[in-house]
Amino acid sequence: MENDNHKYQVVIVGGGPAGIATAITLHAKGIRCCVVEAHKKPFRKAGEAIPPNAKPLLKQLGILSLVEDEKHKAYYGNKSCWGSDQLEQKEFISDRLGHGFLLDRLHFETQLQTIYTSTNNKFYKGFKLKKVVSNDNEMLATIENDKKTIRLESQFIVDATGRKASVCRHLGIQKENLDSQFAITFNTKLSNGIPNEIIVEATKNGWWYVAPYAENEVTMMFFTLKALLPAKEKMTAFLKDELVQTIHLSKQIQNITISTYKIMPAGTSCLQIPFGENWLAVGDAAYSFDPISSYGITSALASGFYGGHAVADFLNGKQEVLDVYRYVVENAFQAYLQKLIAHYDLEKRWEHSYYWINRLALFNSEIR
Ligand SMILES: Cc1cc2nc3c(=O)[nH]c(=O)nc-3n(C[C@H](O)[C@H](O)[C@H](O)COP(=O)(O)OP(=O)(O)OC[C@H]3O[C@@H](n4cnc5c(N)ncnc54)[C@H](O)[C@@H]3O)c2cc1C
């Protein structure tokens, strides 16, 4: 339904998992909202693993059937070489919730946006946030595409813009980076496929993550620190060298061809506080997780679900609910940090390597 005056109770900026989870929760609570998404079409993002314990949340959100679609794969477990030279296997077979999911990420983003479109709420696709101003209990957001500039008025604005936290940035609120880890991601063909599981292997300069993508094709990611990233012309040689240094992956994956790759931030970052006057942040905008945790997508959906409930209750006069939201997401983040530290602490094979010295020193000084 067109809304000529562009007035909403809630404007959600960002049409990824967190933004759509917020929007469908608000819609179910009878709140009039819109979503603003910078890209005209869904696009493939990094990250595909959803652990089994996300299932109850997916059910609550009414989207469990989406991940059961045949384009996604059942995720049976992980193999990991971390902290010792052994390749350890963790299978979900004994998990009471069964297997997880390895998403076809582009398809998942498309499915989420289709669900939102079916609510008949306004979707500003291909519009980028340009400005946000808080004015007398009202949030004024300016969005634009190559043809139009639109001013949106709302009682509340939700930042679901991912790692960049664009709404917060416009409001003058900075996100703190706890480390400078980056990911180099690419796809490569193999002569044989790999089972529906994820393989992780630590090396002197970081760690590898490999997931099945298509038949005989895998997604590979190498995680390292910004200071260790090579120059563009040396990237392929760097990745090949890092692969050769692995004990197990190098036996399974040889002769990789890297036609294109992407480099992106992949560390931990957080807002000091995930809400303020008439705004709230969900998903990566509030807290960004190290992908070793496989936590990002589930956490984005969860914070969208709880954030959506909190915003709806706030608009219905319950002032304290935003503090309750903060309590829940902050505690989840603290629990994540403790697990992350414990996990990096397991790896002691390269005590003199820049990556491992800096990684552990940073977490030790910043977080403990
Ligand atoms: C290398 C890597 C590997 C990962 N692997 C996994 C994994 O295996 N499992 C897992 O659970 N998580 C993984 N993640 C994390 C996961 O992908 C994210 O946590 C998740 O996408 C967060 O969802 P979100 O909705 O908060 O943000 P996003 O998915 O980033 O969505 C934000 C949306 O906002 C839009 N946007 C941004 N700025 C603006 C603007 N100014 N105006 C309008 N729209 C805007 C963007 O176009 C985007 O669509 C990985 C991340 C990385 C970097």
Tab-separated table of C-alpha atoms and ligand atoms in Angstrom:
chain	number	residue	atom	x	y	z
A	1	MET	CA	0.000	0.000	0.000
A	2	GLU	CA	1.532	3.399	-1.008
A	3	ASN	CA	1.943	5.872	1.793
A	4	ASP	CA	2.043	9.312	0.208
A	5	ASN	CA	3.152	11.246	3.231
A	6	HIS	CA	5.817	8.677	4.212
A	7	LYS	CA	4.806	8.611	7.865
A	8	TYR	CA	5.329	5.438	9.847
A	9	GLN	CA	5.412	4.358	13.436
A	10	VAL	CA	8.782	2.679	12.822
A	11	VAL	CA	11.385	3.034	10.067
A	12	ILE	CA	13.796	0.078	9.803
A	13	VAL	CA	16.999	0.764	7.877
A	14	GLY	CA	18.545	-2.431	6.443
A	15	GLY	CA	16.773	-5.346	4.761
A	16	GLY	CA	19.057	-8.201	5.934
A	17	PRO	CA	18.157	-10.892	8.517
A	18	ALA	CA	18.004	-8.440	11.449
A	19	GLY	CA	15.900	-5.837	9.628
A	20	ILE	CA	13.419	-8.351	8.227
A	21	ALA	CA	13.078	-10.174	11.580
A	22	THR	CA	12.323	-6.813	13.221
A	23	ALA	CA	9.825	-5.920	10.501
A	24	ILE	CA	7.879	-9.188	10.623
A	25	THR	CA	7.761	-9.016	14.426
A	26	LEU	CA	6.458	-5.417	14.351
A	27	HIS	CA	3.922	-6.331	11.666
A	28	ALA	CA	2.632	-9.211	13.814
A	29	LYS	CA	2.219	-6.735	16.697
A	30	GLY	CA	0.140	-4.402	14.484
A	31	ILE	CA	2.817	-1.690	14.163
A	32	ARG	CA	2.982	0.243	10.870
A	33	CYS	CA	6.565	0.093	9.663
A	34	CYS	CA	8.677	0.327	6.530
A	35	VAL	CA	12.059	-1.124	5.519
A	36	VAL	CA	14.741	0.849	3.667
A	37	GLU	CA	17.344	-1.277	1.830
A	38	ALA	CA	20.271	0.164	-0.130
A	39	HIS	CA	20.381	-2.666	-2.697
A	40	LYS	CA	17.660	-3.033	-5.327
A	41	LYS	CA	17.971	-6.820	-5.237
A	42	PRO	CA	19.090	-9.280	-2.558
A	43	PHE	CA	22.778	-10.101	-2.868
A	44	ARG	CA	25.032	-12.909	-1.669
A	45	LYS	CA	26.577	-12.126	1.694
A	46	ALA	CA	29.353	-13.980	3.490
A	47	GLY	CA	28.177	-16.585	5.999
A	48	GLU	CA	25.974	-19.625	5.707
A	49	ALA	CA	26.117	-21.766	8.838
A	50	ILE	CA	23.082	-21.926	11.118
A	51	PRO	CA	23.563	-24.233	14.131
A	52	PRO	CA	20.805	-26.618	15.294
A	53	ASN	CA	19.984	-24.491	18.364
A	54	ALA	CA	18.619	-21.731	16.087
A	55	LYS	CA	15.603	-23.866	15.190
A	56	PRO	CA	13.245	-22.753	18.020
A	57	LEU	CA	13.921	-19.111	17.115
A	58	LEU	CA	13.266	-19.760	13.417
A	59	LYS	CA	9.979	-21.399	14.444
A	60	GLN	CA	9.004	-18.430	16.633
A	61	LEU	CA	9.677	-16.104	13.716
A	62	GLY	CA	7.596	-18.330	11.425
A	63	ILE	CA	10.552	-18.909	9.075
A	64	LEU	CA	11.637	-22.485	9.876
A	65	SER	CA	10.070	-23.650	6.595
A	66	LEU	CA	12.331	-21.231	4.693
A	67	VAL	CA	15.522	-22.973	5.780
A	68	GLU	CA	13.964	-26.390	5.154
A	69	ASP	CA	13.737	-25.455	1.454
A	70	GLU	CA	15.770	-27.811	-0.742
A	71	LYS	CA	18.129	-25.048	-1.883
A	72	HIS	CA	19.660	-25.060	1.609
A	73	LYS	CA	21.676	-28.018	2.863
A	74	ALA	CA	21.454	-29.960	6.109
A	75	TYR	CA	24.507	-29.134	8.239
A	76	TYR	CA	25.799	-32.215	10.055
A	77	GLY	CA	28.791	-30.900	11.976
A	78	ASN	CA	32.295	-29.460	11.964
A	79	LYS	CA	35.818	-30.735	11.559
A	80	SER	CA	38.372	-28.613	13.266
A	81	CYS	CA	42.149	-28.559	13.587
A	82	TRP	CA	42.648	-26.042	16.361
A	83	GLY	CA	44.977	-26.161	19.365
A	84	SER	CA	46.608	-29.442	18.257
A	85	ASP	CA	47.592	-31.166	15.004
A	86	GLN	CA	44.579	-33.483	15.229
A	87	LEU	CA	41.470	-33.018	13.102
A	88	GLU	CA	38.592	-33.279	15.529
A	89	GLN	CA	35.071	-34.014	14.462
A	90	LYS	CA	31.938	-32.637	16.113
A	91	GLU	CA	28.732	-34.125	14.785
A	92	PHE	CA	25.272	-32.774	15.541
A	93	ILE	CA	23.810	-36.276	15.375
A	94	SER	CA	23.509	-36.384	19.169
A	95	ASP	CA	22.042	-32.853	19.366
A	96	ARG	CA	18.433	-33.038	20.551
A	97	LEU	CA	17.525	-30.488	17.871
A	98	GLY	CA	19.089	-32.520	15.056
A	99	HIS	CA	21.103	-30.948	12.252
A	100	GLY	CA	21.685	-27.272	11.452
A	101	PHE	CA	21.553	-25.608	8.029
A	102	LEU	CA	24.091	-24.525	5.445
A	103	LEU	CA	22.263	-21.724	3.710
A	104	ASP	CA	22.288	-20.746	0.094
A	105	ARG	CA	22.713	-17.213	1.383
A	106	LEU	CA	21.376	-15.397	-1.691
A	107	HIS	CA	18.273	-17.571	-1.649
A	108	PHE	CA	17.787	-16.985	2.089
A	109	GLU	CA	18.012	-13.186	1.699
A	110	THR	CA	15.478	-13.440	-1.163
A	111	GLN	CA	13.147	-15.612	0.922
A	112	LEU	CA	13.270	-13.176	3.858
A	113	GLN	CA	12.495	-10.193	1.627
A	114	THR	CA	9.616	-12.103	-0.006
A	115	ILE	CA	8.102	-12.817	3.433
A	116	TYR	CA	8.324	-9.119	4.291
A	117	THR	CA	6.798	-8.075	0.942
A	118	SER	CA	3.821	-10.362	1.668
A	119	THR	CA	2.996	-8.211	4.737
A	120	ASN	CA	2.164	-5.345	2.310
A	121	ASN	CA	4.270	-2.932	4.313
A	122	LYS	CA	6.338	-0.449	2.317
A	123	PHE	CA	9.757	-1.601	1.087
A	124	TYR	CA	12.068	1.181	-0.119
A	125	LYS	CA	14.419	-1.000	-2.186
A	126	GLY	CA	17.479	0.629	-3.695
A	127	PHE	CA	17.263	3.586	-1.284
A	128	LYS	CA	20.225	4.579	0.859
A	129	LEU	CA	20.005	6.378	4.160
A	130	LYS	CA	21.492	9.869	3.817
A	131	LYS	CA	20.579	11.587	7.044
A	132	VAL	CA	18.779	11.011	10.350
A	133	VAL	CA	17.706	13.770	12.685
A	134	SER	CA	15.903	13.474	15.975
A	135	ASN	CA	13.366	16.269	16.310
A	136	ASP	CA	10.862	16.672	19.131
A	137	ASN	CA	10.132	13.000	19.727
A	138	GLU	CA	10.130	12.339	16.005
A	139	MET	CA	12.805	10.728	13.836
A	140	LEU	CA	13.322	12.296	10.420
A	141	ALA	CA	15.217	10.114	7.952
A	142	THR	CA	16.274	11.224	4.487
A	143	ILE	CA	16.706	8.419	1.977
A	144	GLU	CA	17.638	8.605	-1.681
A	145	ASN	CA	18.156	6.614	-4.857
A	146	ASP	CA	19.492	7.896	-8.182
A	147	LYS	CA	16.165	9.582	-8.985
A	148	LYS	CA	14.440	10.576	-5.759
A	149	THR	CA	14.996	11.932	-2.288
A	150	ILE	CA	12.334	11.028	0.267
A	151	ARG	CA	11.853	12.198	3.833
A	152	LEU	CA	10.473	9.598	6.227
A	153	GLU	CA	8.864	10.616	9.489
A	154	SER	CA	8.518	8.123	12.312
A	155	GLN	CA	8.185	7.754	16.049
A	156	PHE	CA	11.090	5.329	16.121
A	157	ILE	CA	14.001	4.225	13.929
A	158	VAL	CA	15.769	0.838	13.937
A	159	ASP	CA	19.385	0.477	12.812
A	160	ALA	CA	19.659	-2.855	10.953
A	161	THR	CA	22.395	-1.720	8.564
A	162	GLY	CA	24.934	-4.396	9.528
A	163	ARG	CA	28.521	-3.796	10.597
A	164	LYS	CA	28.510	-0.182	9.417
A	165	ALA	CA	25.756	0.828	11.865
A	166	SER	CA	24.833	3.698	9.534
A	167	VAL	CA	21.882	5.043	11.534
A	168	CYS	CA	24.040	5.256	14.644
A	169	ARG	CA	26.830	6.920	12.671
A	170	HIS	CA	24.388	9.582	11.462
A	171	LEU	CA	23.273	10.081	15.065
A	172	GLY	CA	26.926	10.559	16.089
A	173	ILE	CA	27.228	7.210	17.900
A	174	GLN	CA	30.411	5.230	17.198
A	175	LYS	CA	30.830	1.465	17.148
A	176	GLU	CA	33.914	0.133	18.908
A	177	ASN	CA	36.123	-2.393	17.087
A	178	LEU	CA	37.618	-4.869	19.550
A	179	ASP	CA	39.999	-6.276	16.950
A	180	SER	CA	41.079	-5.867	13.337
A	181	GLN	CA	40.393	-9.308	11.907
A	182	PHE	CA	39.608	-9.458	8.179
A	183	ALA	CA	38.329	-12.265	5.962
A	184	ILE	CA	39.465	-13.037	2.431
A	185	THR	CA	36.671	-15.027	0.794
A	186	PHE	CA	36.480	-16.843	-2.539
A	187	ASN	CA	34.910	-19.876	-4.194
A	188	THR	CA	36.876	-22.641	-5.819
A	189	LYS	CA	36.012	-25.815	-7.741
A	190	LEU	CA	37.257	-29.198	-6.515
A	191	SER	CA	37.493	-32.495	-8.328
A	192	ASN	CA	35.458	-34.032	-5.482
A	193	GLY	CA	32.856	-32.349	-3.288
A	194	ILE	CA	33.105	-32.283	0.506
A	195	PRO	CA	30.436	-33.579	2.923
A	196	ASN	CA	27.830	-31.164	4.355
A	197	GLU	CA	30.086	-29.966	7.120
A	198	ILE	CA	32.406	-27.087	7.856
A	199	ILE	CA	36.158	-27.500	8.120
A	200	VAL	CA	38.207	-25.081	10.210
A	201	GLU	CA	41.992	-25.184	10.428
A	202	ALA	CA	44.311	-22.772	12.218
A	203	THR	CA	47.647	-21.722	10.691
A	204	LYS	CA	50.477	-19.486	11.839
A	205	ASN	CA	48.885	-16.371	10.334
A	206	GLY	CA	45.196	-16.999	10.998
A	207	TRP	CA	42.667	-19.701	10.194
A	208	TRP	CA	40.796	-21.286	7.309
A	209	TYR	CA	37.055	-21.916	7.019
A	210	VAL	CA	35.724	-24.143	4.235
A	211	ALA	CA	32.045	-24.859	3.528
A	212	PRO	CA	30.364	-26.733	0.675
A	213	TYR	CA	28.784	-24.367	-1.853
A	214	ALA	CA	27.596	-26.263	-4.937
A	215	GLU	CA	28.421	-29.655	-6.376
A	216	ASN	CA	32.222	-29.889	-6.369
A	217	GLU	CA	32.540	-26.247	-5.329
A	218	VAL	CA	33.434	-24.820	-1.931
A	219	THR	CA	33.468	-21.422	-0.268
A	220	MET	CA	36.838	-20.768	1.329
A	221	MET	CA	37.665	-18.006	3.784
A	222	PHE	CA	40.998	-17.130	5.328
A	223	PHE	CA	40.862	-14.995	8.459
A	224	THR	CA	43.845	-12.878	9.434
A	225	LEU	CA	44.687	-9.492	10.907
A	226	LYS	CA	44.673	-6.293	8.863
A	227	ALA	CA	48.436	-5.851	9.295
A	228	LEU	CA	49.070	-9.266	7.704
A	229	LEU	CA	46.967	-8.684	4.565
A	230	PRO	CA	49.268	-8.767	1.531
A	231	ALA	CA	49.216	-6.335	-1.387
A	232	LYS	CA	46.649	-7.147	-4.109
A	233	GLU	CA	49.201	-8.602	-6.532
A	234	LYS	CA	50.500	-10.976	-3.856
A	235	MET	CA	47.089	-12.180	-2.646
A	236	THR	CA	46.817	-15.399	-4.665
A	237	ALA	CA	50.319	-16.509	-3.715
A	238	PHE	CA	49.616	-15.634	-0.065
A	239	LEU	CA	46.441	-17.749	0.020
A	240	LYS	CA	48.079	-20.686	-1.741
A	241	ASP	CA	50.965	-20.537	0.704
A	242	GLU	CA	48.606	-20.423	3.697
A	243	LEU	CA	46.795	-23.473	2.331
A	244	VAL	CA	50.026	-25.418	1.782
A	245	GLN	CA	50.875	-24.821	5.445
A	246	THR	CA	47.755	-26.609	6.676
A	247	ILE	CA	48.097	-30.207	7.840
A	248	HIS	CA	44.662	-31.490	6.806
A	249	LEU	CA	43.038	-29.077	4.346
A	250	SER	CA	46.013	-29.244	2.010
A	251	LYS	CA	45.425	-32.992	1.639
A	252	GLN	CA	41.793	-32.485	0.709
A	253	ILE	CA	42.051	-29.274	-1.314
A	254	GLN	CA	44.847	-28.780	-3.820
A	255	ASN	CA	45.396	-26.562	-6.841
A	256	ILE	CA	42.869	-23.898	-5.921
A	257	THR	CA	41.940	-21.395	-8.603
A	258	ILE	CA	41.098	-17.942	-7.313
A	259	SER	CA	39.414	-15.884	-10.007
A	260	THR	CA	37.817	-13.300	-7.701
A	261	TYR	CA	37.984	-12.725	-3.996
A	262	LYS	CA	36.569	-10.271	-1.484
A	263	ILE	CA	38.178	-8.782	1.599
A	264	MET	CA	35.919	-7.734	4.464
A	265	PRO	CA	36.084	-6.910	8.160
A	266	ALA	CA	35.350	-9.984	10.274
A	267	GLY	CA	36.217	-9.078	13.847
A	268	THR	CA	34.230	-8.326	16.965
A	269	SER	CA	32.676	-4.891	17.411
A	270	CYS	CA	29.943	-3.381	19.532
A	271	LEU	CA	27.991	-0.278	20.364
A	272	GLN	CA	28.429	1.048	23.866
A	273	ILE	CA	24.663	0.939	24.288
A	274	PRO	CA	22.241	-0.603	21.741
A	275	PHE	CA	19.458	1.965	22.093
A	276	GLY	CA	18.823	5.648	22.682
A	277	GLU	CA	16.038	8.164	22.424
A	278	ASN	CA	13.659	6.740	19.801
A	279	TRP	CA	16.251	4.447	18.226
A	280	LEU	CA	17.478	0.913	18.687
A	281	ALA	CA	20.112	-1.225	16.915
A	282	VAL	CA	19.694	-4.883	15.942
A	283	GLY	CA	21.949	-7.495	14.340
A	284	ASP	CA	25.484	-6.638	13.310
A	285	ALA	CA	24.706	-2.939	13.738
A	286	ALA	CA	24.589	-3.515	17.510
A	287	TYR	CA	27.103	-6.375	17.887
A	288	SER	CA	29.311	-7.963	15.224
A	289	PHE	CA	30.703	-11.408	15.902
A	290	ASP	CA	33.852	-13.275	14.916
A	291	PRO	CA	32.659	-15.857	12.322
A	292	ILE	CA	34.430	-18.622	14.289
A	293	SER	CA	31.295	-18.468	16.467
A	294	SER	CA	28.771	-19.067	13.599
A	295	TYR	CA	26.656	-16.671	15.621
A	296	GLY	CA	25.949	-13.726	13.294
A	297	ILE	CA	22.831	-14.764	11.355
A	298	THR	CA	21.100	-16.364	14.347
A	299	SER	CA	21.937	-13.425	16.564
A	300	ALA	CA	20.700	-10.981	13.896
A	301	LEU	CA	17.375	-12.841	13.722
A	302	ALA	CA	17.149	-13.071	17.524
A	303	SER	CA	17.868	-9.402	18.139
A	304	GLY	CA	15.350	-8.523	15.402
A	305	PHE	CA	12.753	-10.677	17.147
A	306	TYR	CA	13.406	-9.299	20.658
A	307	GLY	CA	14.091	-5.781	19.377
A	308	GLY	CA	10.799	-5.795	17.441
A	309	HIS	CA	8.896	-6.811	20.580
A	310	ALA	CA	10.694	-4.147	22.615
A	311	VAL	CA	9.911	-1.374	20.101
A	312	ALA	CA	6.239	-2.414	19.885
A	313	ASP	CA	5.904	-2.392	23.689
A	314	PHE	CA	7.749	0.925	23.924
A	315	LEU	CA	5.303	2.515	21.485
A	316	ASN	CA	2.508	1.131	23.647
A	317	GLY	CA	3.824	3.094	26.610
A	318	LYS	CA	6.167	0.630	28.330
A	319	GLN	CA	9.266	2.799	28.779
A	320	GLU	CA	11.417	0.177	30.537
A	321	VAL	CA	11.405	-2.407	27.725
A	322	LEU	CA	14.374	-0.878	25.906
A	323	ASP	CA	16.485	-1.430	29.024
A	324	VAL	CA	15.250	-5.029	29.110
A	325	TYR	CA	16.342	-5.428	25.469
A	326	ARG	CA	19.751	-4.009	26.386
A	327	TYR	CA	20.061	-6.436	29.313
A	328	VAL	CA	19.301	-9.443	27.096
A	329	VAL	CA	21.578	-8.546	24.170
A	330	GLU	CA	24.446	-7.265	26.323
A	331	ASN	CA	24.486	-10.448	28.375
A	332	ALA	CA	24.407	-12.573	25.238
A	333	PHE	CA	27.380	-10.569	23.931
A	334	GLN	CA	29.324	-11.044	27.191
A	335	ALA	CA	28.682	-14.799	27.052
A	336	TYR	CA	29.914	-14.816	23.437
A	337	LEU	CA	33.117	-12.960	24.446
A	338	GLN	CA	33.897	-15.466	27.191
A	339	LYS	CA	33.474	-18.371	24.776
A	340	LEU	CA	35.537	-16.582	22.128
A	341	ILE	CA	38.440	-15.970	24.530
A	342	ALA	CA	38.323	-19.575	25.710
A	343	HIS	CA	38.389	-20.759	22.096
A	344	TYR	CA	41.367	-18.604	21.019
A	345	ASP	CA	43.128	-19.574	24.262
A	346	LEU	CA	43.155	-23.196	23.102
A	347	GLU	CA	45.574	-22.412	20.276
A	348	LYS	CA	49.168	-22.258	21.582
A	349	ARG	CA	51.123	-23.774	18.672
A	350	TRP	CA	52.449	-20.455	17.299
A	351	GLU	CA	53.442	-18.448	20.375
A	352	HIS	CA	55.726	-16.173	18.320
A	353	SER	CA	53.358	-15.481	15.445
A	354	TYR	CA	52.044	-11.944	15.010
A	355	TYR	CA	48.475	-13.187	14.508
A	356	TRP	CA	48.249	-15.302	17.673
A	357	ILE	CA	50.243	-12.928	19.901
A	358	ASN	CA	48.102	-9.960	18.933
A	359	ARG	CA	44.839	-11.827	18.929
A	360	LEU	CA	45.217	-13.142	22.447
A	361	ALA	CA	46.897	-10.031	23.841
A	362	LEU	CA	44.100	-7.862	22.506
A	363	PHE	CA	41.342	-9.981	23.954
A	364	ASN	CA	43.211	-10.329	27.224
A	365	SER	CA	43.702	-6.599	27.660
A	366	GLU	CA	40.393	-5.368	26.257
A	367	ILE	CA	37.981	-7.867	27.656
A	368	ARG	CA	39.266	-9.666	30.700
B	1	LIG	C1	33.436	-13.607	6.360
B	1	LIG	C2	32.187	-13.775	7.166
B	1	LIG	C3	31.680	-15.050	7.405
B	1	LIG	C4	30.502	-15.214	8.142
B	1	LIG	N1	30.015	-16.474	8.404
B	1	LIG	C5	28.895	-16.633	9.144
B	1	LIG	C6	28.359	-17.927	9.409
B	1	LIG	O1	28.858	-18.956	8.928
B	1	LIG	N2	27.240	-18.027	10.200
B	1	LIG	C7	26.646	-16.923	10.717
B	1	LIG	O2	25.640	-17.040	11.435
B	1	LIG	N3	27.120	-15.678	10.461
B	1	LIG	C8	28.210	-15.511	9.684
B	1	LIG	N4	28.671	-14.245	9.402
B	1	LIG	C9	27.938	-13.071	9.937
B	1	LIG	C10	26.586	-12.819	9.251
B	1	LIG	O3	26.698	-12.820	7.858
B	1	LIG	C11	26.043	-11.479	9.752
B	1	LIG	O4	26.086	-11.508	11.155
B	1	LIG	C12	24.601	-11.198	9.300
B	1	LIG	O5	24.533	-10.962	7.923
B	1	LIG	C13	24.070	-9.966	10.041
B	1	LIG	O6	22.788	-9.651	9.590
B	1	LIG	P1	22.289	-8.132	9.663
B	1	LIG	O7	20.904	-8.147	9.124
B	1	LIG	O8	22.551	-7.569	10.992
B	1	LIG	O9	23.249	-7.337	8.664
B	1	LIG	P2	23.455	-7.508	7.099
B	1	LIG	O10	23.150	-8.891	6.663
B	1	LIG	O11	24.787	-6.933	6.812
B	1	LIG	O12	22.328	-6.568	6.472
B	1	LIG	C14	22.402	-5.158	6.536
B	1	LIG	C15	21.626	-4.587	5.361
B	1	LIG	O13	21.580	-3.164	5.481
B	1	LIG	C16	21.752	-2.574	4.208
B	1	LIG	N5	22.309	-1.230	4.414
B	1	LIG	C17	23.533	-0.918	4.895
B	1	LIG	N6	23.708	0.419	4.940
B	1	LIG	C18	22.549	0.966	4.483
B	1	LIG	C19	22.107	2.302	4.274
B	1	LIG	N7	22.902	3.349	4.569
B	1	LIG	N8	20.860	2.507	3.772
B	1	LIG	C20	20.055	1.442	3.479
B	1	LIG	N9	20.424	0.158	3.650
B	1	LIG	C21	21.652	-0.086	4.152
B	1	LIG	C22	22.724	-3.513	3.492
B	1	LIG	O14	22.610	-3.409	2.084
B	1	LIG	C23	22.301	-4.884	4.020
B	1	LIG	O15	21.401	-5.575	3.179
B	1	LIG	C24	29.825	-14.067	8.652
B	1	LIG	C25	30.335	-12.783	8.397
B	1	LIG	C26	31.503	-12.639	7.665
B	1	LIG	C27	32.040	-11.250	7.400
